[in-house]
């Protein structure tokens, strides 16, 4: 995180990575014109859902009367957990409806529409491993992380509103930590350098306000670090993740955390869009 901008947002410098954990978006023909939306989580079935906002934005952008579409979203990514689940749903809706409605919008057009809907959506359209800058609209692909395992676990009862977490950032935290060692590790594909990055413990600017506000999370992180695990905060939290090339380590961490009662997801890193 580099600093606060005049428009209230922040200038990012962030490495983002897609993983195998995913929701499923199904688009089917419907008899009536326009579109309707179903979500497997009733609380998310409303017209503010980013999928609906993406459908509306496409309709407005293309100015056409669309053939009927029934859009169903089956959730697997926990909501409001700092995992960009809603943004990935919106990215899928933009790509899927562009095909379904035969709009023929170019990838840069989808990026522009996505960026207006949410800061993480351009990255979700790209996928893979990328350096994300600006408000989130500048996405530079990096070499794919070599088949890493990711253990996600969610400390319960900690609501981390993204806007509040960003709002609690202090000036002295901007530019910390420097991402240079991480960028070098990803670019060189050096697994040991990557391990070193996570072992240092200080990996995400948003961790400073989140750990300040949630002492229990700081304690949990310290306890796991003392047993040789290197958890890091995902986005604005509260999800923590452990990234490793070793399946044995990922599996034993996932088993131990499940025994402790945390919701745990054992995933792999995925590669992004092919040019
Ligand atoms: O763009 P999006 O709606 O996903 O952002 C959610 C919130 O995250 C914004 O309201 C803002 O408070 C914060 N944010 C930010 N700077 C960014 C991205 C998000 O301050 N680059």
PDB file of C-alpha atoms and ligand atoms in Angstrom:
ATOM      1  CA  UNK A   1       0.000   0.000   0.000  1.00  0.00           C
ATOM      2  CA  UNK A   2       1.635   3.200  -1.129  1.00  0.00           C
ATOM      3  CA  UNK A   3      -0.646   5.999   0.074  1.00  0.00           C
ATOM      4  CA  UNK A   4      -4.075   7.636   0.229  1.00  0.00           C
ATOM      5  CA  UNK A   5      -5.410   9.204  -2.961  1.00  0.00           C
ATOM      6  CA  UNK A   6      -7.484  12.316  -3.523  1.00  0.00           C
ATOM      7  CA  UNK A   7     -10.531  10.210  -4.474  1.00  0.00           C
ATOM      8  CA  UNK A   8     -10.625   8.458  -1.067  1.00  0.00           C
ATOM      9  CA  UNK A   9      -9.133   5.236  -2.414  1.00  0.00           C
ATOM     10  CA  UNK A  10      -5.549   4.038  -1.879  1.00  0.00           C
ATOM     11  CA  UNK A  11      -2.676   3.431  -4.268  1.00  0.00           C
ATOM     12  CA  UNK A  12      -1.973  -0.253  -4.153  1.00  0.00           C
ATOM     13  CA  UNK A  13       1.125  -2.277  -4.786  1.00  0.00           C
ATOM     14  CA  UNK A  14       0.009  -5.791  -4.221  1.00  0.00           C
ATOM     15  CA  UNK A  15       0.681  -9.310  -5.469  1.00  0.00           C
ATOM     16  CA  UNK A  16      -2.587 -11.149  -6.053  1.00  0.00           C
ATOM     17  CA  UNK A  17      -3.051 -14.836  -6.790  1.00  0.00           C
ATOM     18  CA  UNK A  18      -6.010 -16.924  -7.902  1.00  0.00           C
ATOM     19  CA  UNK A  19      -6.571 -20.312  -6.247  1.00  0.00           C
ATOM     20  CA  UNK A  20      -8.768 -23.352  -6.859  1.00  0.00           C
ATOM     21  CA  UNK A  21     -11.483 -22.324  -4.356  1.00  0.00           C
ATOM     22  CA  UNK A  22     -14.310 -21.034  -6.559  1.00  0.00           C
ATOM     23  CA  UNK A  23     -18.007 -20.249  -6.799  1.00  0.00           C
ATOM     24  CA  UNK A  24     -20.016 -21.544  -9.764  1.00  0.00           C
ATOM     25  CA  UNK A  25     -21.956 -19.190 -12.025  1.00  0.00           C
ATOM     26  CA  UNK A  26     -24.476 -20.756 -14.415  1.00  0.00           C
ATOM     27  CA  UNK A  27     -26.099 -18.732 -17.212  1.00  0.00           C
ATOM     28  CA  UNK A  28     -29.081 -20.308 -18.989  1.00  0.00           C
ATOM     29  CA  UNK A  29     -31.610 -19.079 -21.563  1.00  0.00           C
ATOM     30  CA  UNK A  30     -34.863 -17.768 -20.061  1.00  0.00           C
ATOM     31  CA  UNK A  31     -38.164 -17.126 -21.890  1.00  0.00           C
ATOM     32  CA  UNK A  32     -38.638 -13.486 -20.848  1.00  0.00           C
ATOM     33  CA  UNK A  33     -36.235 -10.731 -21.993  1.00  0.00           C
ATOM     34  CA  UNK A  34     -33.648  -9.279 -19.579  1.00  0.00           C
ATOM     35  CA  UNK A  35     -32.214 -11.388 -16.764  1.00  0.00           C
ATOM     36  CA  UNK A  36     -33.079 -12.825 -13.371  1.00  0.00           C
ATOM     37  CA  UNK A  37     -30.764 -13.836 -10.576  1.00  0.00           C
ATOM     38  CA  UNK A  38     -30.672 -16.724  -8.100  1.00  0.00           C
ATOM     39  CA  UNK A  39     -28.047 -17.157  -5.367  1.00  0.00           C
ATOM     40  CA  UNK A  40     -27.567 -20.265  -3.207  1.00  0.00           C
ATOM     41  CA  UNK A  41     -27.034 -17.936  -0.216  1.00  0.00           C
ATOM     42  CA  UNK A  42     -30.328 -16.125   0.390  1.00  0.00           C
ATOM     43  CA  UNK A  43     -28.572 -13.175   2.081  1.00  0.00           C
ATOM     44  CA  UNK A  44     -26.654 -12.524  -1.152  1.00  0.00           C
ATOM     45  CA  UNK A  45     -29.662 -12.815  -3.461  1.00  0.00           C
ATOM     46  CA  UNK A  46     -30.363  -9.135  -4.041  1.00  0.00           C
ATOM     47  CA  UNK A  47     -29.928  -6.554  -6.768  1.00  0.00           C
ATOM     48  CA  UNK A  48     -26.813  -5.105  -5.100  1.00  0.00           C
ATOM     49  CA  UNK A  49     -24.957  -8.376  -5.640  1.00  0.00           C
ATOM     50  CA  UNK A  50     -21.920  -7.662  -7.835  1.00  0.00           C
ATOM     51  CA  UNK A  51     -23.230 -10.224 -10.363  1.00  0.00           C
ATOM     52  CA  UNK A  52     -26.395  -8.117 -10.852  1.00  0.00           C
ATOM     53  CA  UNK A  53     -24.343  -4.936 -10.983  1.00  0.00           C
ATOM     54  CA  UNK A  54     -22.128  -6.530 -13.647  1.00  0.00           C
ATOM     55  CA  UNK A  55     -25.192  -7.587 -15.699  1.00  0.00           C
ATOM     56  CA  UNK A  56     -26.668  -4.056 -15.450  1.00  0.00           C
ATOM     57  CA  UNK A  57     -23.333  -2.452 -16.379  1.00  0.00           C
ATOM     58  CA  UNK A  58     -23.049  -4.655 -19.495  1.00  0.00           C
ATOM     59  CA  UNK A  59     -26.615  -3.818 -20.514  1.00  0.00           C
ATOM     60  CA  UNK A  60     -26.002  -0.089 -20.075  1.00  0.00           C
ATOM     61  CA  UNK A  61     -22.628  -0.196 -21.855  1.00  0.00           C
ATOM     62  CA  UNK A  62     -23.931  -2.052 -24.889  1.00  0.00           C
ATOM     63  CA  UNK A  63     -27.310  -0.276 -24.940  1.00  0.00           C
ATOM     64  CA  UNK A  64     -29.005  -3.369 -26.326  1.00  0.00           C
ATOM     65  CA  UNK A  65     -32.175  -5.200 -25.381  1.00  0.00           C
ATOM     66  CA  UNK A  66     -30.797  -8.531 -24.139  1.00  0.00           C
ATOM     67  CA  UNK A  67     -32.240 -12.007 -24.713  1.00  0.00           C
ATOM     68  CA  UNK A  68     -33.508 -13.608 -21.496  1.00  0.00           C
ATOM     69  CA  UNK A  69     -30.906 -15.023 -19.094  1.00  0.00           C
ATOM     70  CA  UNK A  70     -31.344 -16.934 -15.837  1.00  0.00           C
ATOM     71  CA  UNK A  71     -28.173 -16.361 -13.815  1.00  0.00           C
ATOM     72  CA  UNK A  72     -27.511 -18.709 -10.880  1.00  0.00           C
ATOM     73  CA  UNK A  73     -24.670 -18.251  -8.428  1.00  0.00           C
ATOM     74  CA  UNK A  74     -23.674 -21.210  -6.223  1.00  0.00           C
ATOM     75  CA  UNK A  75     -21.414 -19.915  -3.453  1.00  0.00           C
ATOM     76  CA  UNK A  76     -18.442 -21.771  -2.046  1.00  0.00           C
ATOM     77  CA  UNK A  77     -16.130 -18.824  -1.300  1.00  0.00           C
ATOM     78  CA  UNK A  78     -16.951 -17.411   2.148  1.00  0.00           C
ATOM     79  CA  UNK A  79     -18.406 -13.899   1.863  1.00  0.00           C
ATOM     80  CA  UNK A  80     -16.818 -10.864   3.547  1.00  0.00           C
ATOM     81  CA  UNK A  81     -13.698 -12.833   4.361  1.00  0.00           C
ATOM     82  CA  UNK A  82     -11.080 -10.863   2.405  1.00  0.00           C
ATOM     83  CA  UNK A  83     -11.030 -13.389  -0.432  1.00  0.00           C
ATOM     84  CA  UNK A  84     -12.479 -11.210  -3.243  1.00  0.00           C
ATOM     85  CA  UNK A  85     -15.279 -13.749  -3.753  1.00  0.00           C
ATOM     86  CA  UNK A  86     -17.815 -11.116  -4.882  1.00  0.00           C
ATOM     87  CA  UNK A  87     -15.268  -9.587  -7.259  1.00  0.00           C
ATOM     88  CA  UNK A  88     -14.531 -12.984  -8.821  1.00  0.00           C
ATOM     89  CA  UNK A  89     -18.283 -13.567  -9.282  1.00  0.00           C
ATOM     90  CA  UNK A  90     -18.551 -10.194 -11.051  1.00  0.00           C
ATOM     91  CA  UNK A  91     -15.588 -11.029 -13.290  1.00  0.00           C
ATOM     92  CA  UNK A  92     -17.207 -14.373 -14.203  1.00  0.00           C
ATOM     93  CA  UNK A  93     -20.517 -12.614 -14.936  1.00  0.00           C
ATOM     94  CA  UNK A  94     -18.807 -10.066 -17.218  1.00  0.00           C
ATOM     95  CA  UNK A  95     -16.995 -12.785 -19.173  1.00  0.00           C
ATOM     96  CA  UNK A  96     -19.947 -15.184 -19.223  1.00  0.00           C
ATOM     97  CA  UNK A  97     -22.629 -12.669 -20.213  1.00  0.00           C
ATOM     98  CA  UNK A  98     -20.348 -11.149 -22.872  1.00  0.00           C
ATOM     99  CA  UNK A  99     -20.363 -14.597 -24.500  1.00  0.00           C
ATOM    100  CA  UNK A 100     -23.978 -15.493 -23.714  1.00  0.00           C
ATOM    101  CA  UNK A 101     -25.352 -12.210 -25.095  1.00  0.00           C
ATOM    102  CA  UNK A 102     -22.909 -12.192 -28.058  1.00  0.00           C
ATOM    103  CA  UNK A 103     -21.752  -8.700 -27.170  1.00  0.00           C
ATOM    104  CA  UNK A 104     -18.230  -9.175 -28.530  1.00  0.00           C
ATOM    105  CA  UNK A 105     -16.776  -6.712 -26.043  1.00  0.00           C
ATOM    106  CA  UNK A 106     -12.982  -6.755 -26.018  1.00  0.00           C
ATOM    107  CA  UNK A 107     -10.956  -7.717 -22.934  1.00  0.00           C
ATOM    108  CA  UNK A 108      -9.916  -4.040 -22.371  1.00  0.00           C
ATOM    109  CA  UNK A 109     -13.619  -3.056 -22.486  1.00  0.00           C
ATOM    110  CA  UNK A 110     -14.444  -5.717 -19.863  1.00  0.00           C
ATOM    111  CA  UNK A 111     -11.535  -4.450 -17.730  1.00  0.00           C
ATOM    112  CA  UNK A 112     -12.891  -0.893 -17.920  1.00  0.00           C
ATOM    113  CA  UNK A 113     -16.424  -1.953 -16.967  1.00  0.00           C
ATOM    114  CA  UNK A 114     -15.038  -4.193 -14.185  1.00  0.00           C
ATOM    115  CA  UNK A 115     -12.803  -1.469 -12.733  1.00  0.00           C
ATOM    116  CA  UNK A 116     -15.817   0.846 -12.403  1.00  0.00           C
ATOM    117  CA  UNK A 117     -17.646  -1.860 -10.393  1.00  0.00           C
ATOM    118  CA  UNK A 118     -14.880  -2.761  -7.925  1.00  0.00           C
ATOM    119  CA  UNK A 119     -11.135  -2.413  -7.415  1.00  0.00           C
ATOM    120  CA  UNK A 120     -10.349  -6.163  -7.398  1.00  0.00           C
ATOM    121  CA  UNK A 121     -12.369  -7.017 -10.520  1.00  0.00           C
ATOM    122  CA  UNK A 122      -9.637  -6.240 -13.119  1.00  0.00           C
ATOM    123  CA  UNK A 123      -7.334  -8.720 -11.356  1.00  0.00           C
ATOM    124  CA  UNK A 124     -10.118 -11.314 -11.205  1.00  0.00           C
ATOM    125  CA  UNK A 125     -10.613 -10.942 -14.965  1.00  0.00           C
ATOM    126  CA  UNK A 126      -6.900 -11.671 -15.494  1.00  0.00           C
ATOM    127  CA  UNK A 127      -6.386 -14.344 -12.795  1.00  0.00           C
ATOM    128  CA  UNK A 128      -3.093 -16.130 -12.141  1.00  0.00           C
ATOM    129  CA  UNK A 129      -0.270 -14.307 -10.395  1.00  0.00           C
ATOM    130  CA  UNK A 130      -0.084 -10.533 -10.905  1.00  0.00           C
ATOM    131  CA  UNK A 131       1.241  -7.264  -9.571  1.00  0.00           C
ATOM    132  CA  UNK A 132      -1.744  -4.988  -8.978  1.00  0.00           C
ATOM    133  CA  UNK A 133      -1.273  -1.221  -8.767  1.00  0.00           C
ATOM    134  CA  UNK A 134      -3.175   2.074  -8.937  1.00  0.00           C
ATOM    135  CA  UNK A 135      -6.653   1.657  -7.466  1.00  0.00           C
ATOM    136  CA  UNK A 136      -6.562  -1.933  -8.732  1.00  0.00           C
ATOM    137  CA  UNK A 137      -6.902  -1.233 -12.454  1.00  0.00           C
ATOM    138  CA  UNK A 138      -3.192  -1.686 -13.320  1.00  0.00           C
ATOM    139  CA  UNK A 139      -2.595  -5.422 -13.539  1.00  0.00           C
ATOM    140  CA  UNK A 140       0.780  -6.793 -14.664  1.00  0.00           C
ATOM    141  CA  UNK A 141       1.001 -10.564 -15.108  1.00  0.00           C
ATOM    142  CA  UNK A 142       3.865 -12.289 -13.278  1.00  0.00           C
ATOM    143  CA  UNK A 143       5.183 -15.841 -13.801  1.00  0.00           C
ATOM    144  CA  UNK A 144       2.789 -18.373 -12.260  1.00  0.00           C
ATOM    145  CA  UNK A 145       3.728 -19.485  -8.768  1.00  0.00           C
ATOM    146  CA  UNK A 146       5.034 -23.016  -9.179  1.00  0.00           C
ATOM    147  CA  UNK A 147       2.161 -25.298  -8.048  1.00  0.00           C
ATOM    148  CA  UNK A 148       1.803 -24.056  -4.482  1.00  0.00           C
ATOM    149  CA  UNK A 149      -0.588 -25.276  -1.831  1.00  0.00           C
ATOM    150  CA  UNK A 150      -2.668 -22.704   0.043  1.00  0.00           C
ATOM    151  CA  UNK A 151      -4.308 -23.408   3.395  1.00  0.00           C
ATOM    152  CA  UNK A 152      -7.011 -20.838   4.124  1.00  0.00           C
ATOM    153  CA  UNK A 153      -8.600 -20.620   7.559  1.00  0.00           C
ATOM    154  CA  UNK A 154     -11.081 -18.182   8.952  1.00  0.00           C
ATOM    155  CA  UNK A 155     -10.954 -16.971  12.558  1.00  0.00           C
ATOM    156  CA  UNK A 156     -14.626 -16.779  13.575  1.00  0.00           C
ATOM    157  CA  UNK A 157     -16.537 -13.731  14.787  1.00  0.00           C
ATOM    158  CA  UNK A 158     -14.231 -11.099  13.301  1.00  0.00           C
ATOM    159  CA  UNK A 159     -16.069  -8.766  10.937  1.00  0.00           C
ATOM    160  CA  UNK A 160     -13.458  -6.817   8.945  1.00  0.00           C
ATOM    161  CA  UNK A 161     -15.217  -4.148   6.860  1.00  0.00           C
ATOM    162  CA  UNK A 162     -12.887  -3.395   3.933  1.00  0.00           C
ATOM    163  CA  UNK A 163     -13.668   0.333   3.996  1.00  0.00           C
ATOM    164  CA  UNK A 164     -13.030   0.485   7.771  1.00  0.00           C
ATOM    165  CA  UNK A 165      -9.731  -1.385   7.481  1.00  0.00           C
ATOM    166  CA  UNK A 166      -8.521   0.992   4.757  1.00  0.00           C
ATOM    167  CA  UNK A 167      -9.850   3.947   6.753  1.00  0.00           C
ATOM    168  CA  UNK A 168      -7.768   2.915   9.788  1.00  0.00           C
ATOM    169  CA  UNK A 169      -4.462   2.968   7.872  1.00  0.00           C
ATOM    170  CA  UNK A 170      -1.873   5.348   9.352  1.00  0.00           C
ATOM    171  CA  UNK A 171       0.499   7.408   7.206  1.00  0.00           C
ATOM    172  CA  UNK A 172       3.588   5.760   8.684  1.00  0.00           C
ATOM    173  CA  UNK A 173       2.446   2.351   7.410  1.00  0.00           C
ATOM    174  CA  UNK A 174       2.395   3.339   3.739  1.00  0.00           C
ATOM    175  CA  UNK A 175       5.180   1.675   1.750  1.00  0.00           C
ATOM    176  CA  UNK A 176       5.597  -1.038   4.419  1.00  0.00           C
ATOM    177  CA  UNK A 177       6.470  -3.768   3.826  1.00  0.00           C
ATOM    178  CA  UNK A 178       8.439  -3.236   0.609  1.00  0.00           C
ATOM    179  CA  UNK A 179       7.234  -5.800  -1.941  1.00  0.00           C
ATOM    180  CA  UNK A 180      10.595  -5.946  -3.739  1.00  0.00           C
ATOM    181  CA  UNK A 181      11.721  -9.271  -2.169  1.00  0.00           C
ATOM    182  CA  UNK A 182       8.349 -10.875  -2.982  1.00  0.00           C
ATOM    183  CA  UNK A 183       8.371  -9.623  -6.584  1.00  0.00           C
ATOM    184  CA  UNK A 184      11.926 -10.972  -6.962  1.00  0.00           C
ATOM    185  CA  UNK A 185      10.919 -14.346  -5.470  1.00  0.00           C
ATOM    186  CA  UNK A 186       7.925 -14.668  -7.816  1.00  0.00           C
ATOM    187  CA  UNK A 187       9.875 -13.519 -10.867  1.00  0.00           C
ATOM    188  CA  UNK A 188      12.719 -15.942 -10.221  1.00  0.00           C
ATOM    189  CA  UNK A 189      10.377 -18.804  -9.212  1.00  0.00           C
ATOM    190  CA  UNK A 190      12.660 -19.397  -6.208  1.00  0.00           C
ATOM    191  CA  UNK A 191      10.638 -21.343  -3.629  1.00  0.00           C
ATOM    192  CA  UNK A 192      13.159 -20.691  -0.818  1.00  0.00           C
ATOM    193  CA  UNK A 193      12.952 -16.920  -1.372  1.00  0.00           C
ATOM    194  CA  UNK A 194       9.174 -17.205  -1.264  1.00  0.00           C
ATOM    195  CA  UNK A 195       9.335 -19.108   2.044  1.00  0.00           C
ATOM    196  CA  UNK A 196      11.650 -16.398   3.441  1.00  0.00           C
ATOM    197  CA  UNK A 197       9.104 -13.726   2.495  1.00  0.00           C
ATOM    198  CA  UNK A 198       6.314 -15.415   4.439  1.00  0.00           C
ATOM    199  CA  UNK A 199       8.556 -16.391   7.364  1.00  0.00           C
ATOM    200  CA  UNK A 200       9.350 -12.716   8.036  1.00  0.00           C
ATOM    201  CA  UNK A 201       5.726 -12.351   9.201  1.00  0.00           C
ATOM    202  CA  UNK A 202       5.184  -8.829   7.896  1.00  0.00           C
ATOM    203  CA  UNK A 203       3.574  -9.290   4.488  1.00  0.00           C
ATOM    204  CA  UNK A 204       0.498  -7.070   4.080  1.00  0.00           C
ATOM    205  CA  UNK A 205       0.021  -3.381   5.040  1.00  0.00           C
ATOM    206  CA  UNK A 206      -3.629  -4.098   5.876  1.00  0.00           C
ATOM    207  CA  UNK A 207      -2.438  -6.457   8.613  1.00  0.00           C
ATOM    208  CA  UNK A 208      -1.374  -3.485  10.761  1.00  0.00           C
ATOM    209  CA  UNK A 209      -4.888  -2.048  11.284  1.00  0.00           C
ATOM    210  CA  UNK A 210      -6.518  -5.507  11.368  1.00  0.00           C
ATOM    211  CA  UNK A 211      -4.171  -6.876  14.059  1.00  0.00           C
ATOM    212  CA  UNK A 212      -4.469  -3.595  15.993  1.00  0.00           C
ATOM    213  CA  UNK A 213      -8.242  -4.007  16.071  1.00  0.00           C
ATOM    214  CA  UNK A 214      -8.264  -7.763  16.775  1.00  0.00           C
ATOM    215  CA  UNK A 215      -5.821  -8.814  19.451  1.00  0.00           C
ATOM    216  CA  UNK A 216      -7.046 -12.423  19.232  1.00  0.00           C
ATOM    217  CA  UNK A 217      -5.867 -12.550  15.613  1.00  0.00           C
ATOM    218  CA  UNK A 218      -2.438 -11.251  16.585  1.00  0.00           C
ATOM    219  CA  UNK A 219      -2.228 -13.908  19.312  1.00  0.00           C
ATOM    220  CA  UNK A 220      -3.302 -16.647  16.897  1.00  0.00           C
ATOM    221  CA  UNK A 221      -0.688 -15.556  14.371  1.00  0.00           C
ATOM    222  CA  UNK A 222       2.047 -15.485  17.025  1.00  0.00           C
ATOM    223  CA  UNK A 223       1.057 -18.945  18.289  1.00  0.00           C
ATOM    224  CA  UNK A 224       1.170 -20.458  14.796  1.00  0.00           C
ATOM    225  CA  UNK A 225       4.503 -18.785  14.086  1.00  0.00           C
ATOM    226  CA  UNK A 226       5.938 -20.353  17.229  1.00  0.00           C
ATOM    227  CA  UNK A 227       5.002 -23.759  15.775  1.00  0.00           C
ATOM    228  CA  UNK A 228       6.875 -22.980  12.527  1.00  0.00           C
ATOM    229  CA  UNK A 229       3.886 -21.960  10.412  1.00  0.00           C
ATOM    230  CA  UNK A 230       3.907 -18.627   8.579  1.00  0.00           C
ATOM    231  CA  UNK A 231       0.331 -17.346   8.274  1.00  0.00           C
ATOM    232  CA  UNK A 232      -0.428 -14.115   6.393  1.00  0.00           C
ATOM    233  CA  UNK A 233      -3.606 -12.035   6.149  1.00  0.00           C
ATOM    234  CA  UNK A 234      -5.591 -12.301   2.897  1.00  0.00           C
ATOM    235  CA  UNK A 235      -6.694  -8.856   1.655  1.00  0.00           C
ATOM    236  CA  UNK A 236      -8.430  -6.970   4.455  1.00  0.00           C
ATOM    237  CA  UNK A 237      -9.069 -10.205   6.397  1.00  0.00           C
ATOM    238  CA  UNK A 238     -10.058 -11.885   8.537  1.00  0.00           C
ATOM    239  CA  UNK A 239      -8.963 -14.964   6.496  1.00  0.00           C
ATOM    240  CA  UNK A 240      -5.390 -16.081   7.127  1.00  0.00           C
ATOM    241  CA  UNK A 241      -3.465 -18.241   4.672  1.00  0.00           C
ATOM    242  CA  UNK A 242      -0.360 -20.403   4.637  1.00  0.00           C
ATOM    243  CA  UNK A 243       1.358 -20.830   1.274  1.00  0.00           C
ATOM    244  CA  UNK A 244       3.771 -23.710   0.738  1.00  0.00           C
ATOM    245  CA  UNK A 245       5.182 -25.900  -2.024  1.00  0.00           C
ATOM    246  CA  UNK A 246       5.042 -28.933   0.272  1.00  0.00           C
ATOM    247  CA  UNK A 247       1.809 -30.906   0.316  1.00  0.00           C
ATOM    248  CA  UNK A 248       2.774 -32.667   3.589  1.00  0.00           C
ATOM    249  CA  UNK A 249       3.120 -29.346   5.388  1.00  0.00           C
ATOM    250  CA  UNK A 250      -0.138 -27.993   3.908  1.00  0.00           C
ATOM    251  CA  UNK A 251      -2.006 -31.150   4.881  1.00  0.00           C
ATOM    252  CA  UNK A 252      -0.742 -31.279   8.448  1.00  0.00           C
ATOM    253  CA  UNK A 253      -1.484 -27.553   8.935  1.00  0.00           C
ATOM    254  CA  UNK A 254      -5.003 -28.049   7.489  1.00  0.00           C
ATOM    255  CA  UNK A 255      -5.617 -31.054   9.769  1.00  0.00           C
ATOM    256  CA  UNK A 256      -4.368 -29.255  12.897  1.00  0.00           C
ATOM    257  CA  UNK A 257      -6.432 -26.124  12.175  1.00  0.00           C
ATOM    258  CA  UNK A 258      -9.555 -28.198  11.429  1.00  0.00           C
ATOM    259  CA  UNK A 259      -9.091 -29.975  14.797  1.00  0.00           C
ATOM    260  CA  UNK A 260      -8.961 -26.548  16.446  1.00  0.00           C
ATOM    261  CA  UNK A 261     -12.380 -25.823  14.935  1.00  0.00           C
ATOM    262  CA  UNK A 262     -11.514 -23.340  12.180  1.00  0.00           C
ATOM    263  CA  UNK A 263     -13.244 -23.510   8.802  1.00  0.00           C
ATOM    264  CA  UNK A 264     -10.313 -24.625   6.616  1.00  0.00           C
ATOM    265  CA  UNK A 265      -9.906 -24.749   2.820  1.00  0.00           C
ATOM    266  CA  UNK A 266      -6.990 -26.625   1.261  1.00  0.00           C
ATOM    267  CA  UNK A 267      -6.416 -25.188  -2.220  1.00  0.00           C
ATOM    268  CA  UNK A 268      -3.839 -24.844  -4.982  1.00  0.00           C
ATOM    269  CA  UNK A 269      -2.646 -21.797  -6.873  1.00  0.00           C
ATOM    270  CA  UNK A 270      -3.985 -21.489 -10.422  1.00  0.00           C
ATOM    271  CA  UNK A 271      -2.629 -19.854 -13.553  1.00  0.00           C
ATOM    272  CA  UNK A 272      -4.309 -16.949 -15.313  1.00  0.00           C
ATOM    273  CA  UNK A 273      -5.646 -15.894 -18.664  1.00  0.00           C
ATOM    274  CA  UNK A 274      -3.717 -17.008 -21.719  1.00  0.00           C
ATOM    275  CA  UNK A 275      -2.934 -14.105 -24.094  1.00  0.00           C
TER     276      UNK A 275
HETATM  277  O1  LIG B   1     -13.501  -0.865  -4.990  1.00  0.00           O
HETATM  278  P1  LIG B   1     -14.190  -1.580  -3.874  1.00  0.00           P
HETATM  279  O2  LIG B   1     -15.643  -1.220  -3.773  1.00  0.00           O
HETATM  280  O3  LIG B   1     -13.986  -3.055  -3.884  1.00  0.00           O
HETATM  281  O4  LIG B   1     -13.497  -1.070  -2.533  1.00  0.00           O
HETATM  282  C1  LIG B   1     -14.055  -1.288  -1.252  1.00  0.00           C
HETATM  283  C2  LIG B   1     -13.447  -0.294  -0.278  1.00  0.00           C
HETATM  284  O5  LIG B   1     -12.053  -0.565  -0.130  1.00  0.00           O
HETATM  285  C3  LIG B   1     -13.504   1.139  -0.778  1.00  0.00           C
HETATM  286  O6  LIG B   1     -14.697   1.750  -0.364  1.00  0.00           O
HETATM  287  C4  LIG B   1     -12.295   1.761  -0.112  1.00  0.00           C
HETATM  288  O7  LIG B   1     -12.611   2.123   1.217  1.00  0.00           O
HETATM  289  C5  LIG B   1     -11.299   0.631  -0.029  1.00  0.00           C
HETATM  290  N1  LIG B   1     -10.286   0.668  -1.106  1.00  0.00           N
HETATM  291  C6  LIG B   1      -9.312   1.646  -1.101  1.00  0.00           C
HETATM  292  N2  LIG B   1      -8.367   1.671  -2.083  1.00  0.00           N
HETATM  293  C7  LIG B   1      -8.343   0.720  -3.033  1.00  0.00           C
HETATM  294  C8  LIG B   1      -9.314  -0.306  -3.044  1.00  0.00           C
HETATM  295  C9  LIG B   1     -10.282  -0.312  -2.071  1.00  0.00           C
HETATM  296  O8  LIG B   1      -9.301   2.518  -0.221  1.00  0.00           O
HETATM  297  N3  LIG B   1      -7.387   0.759  -3.978  1.00  0.00           N
END
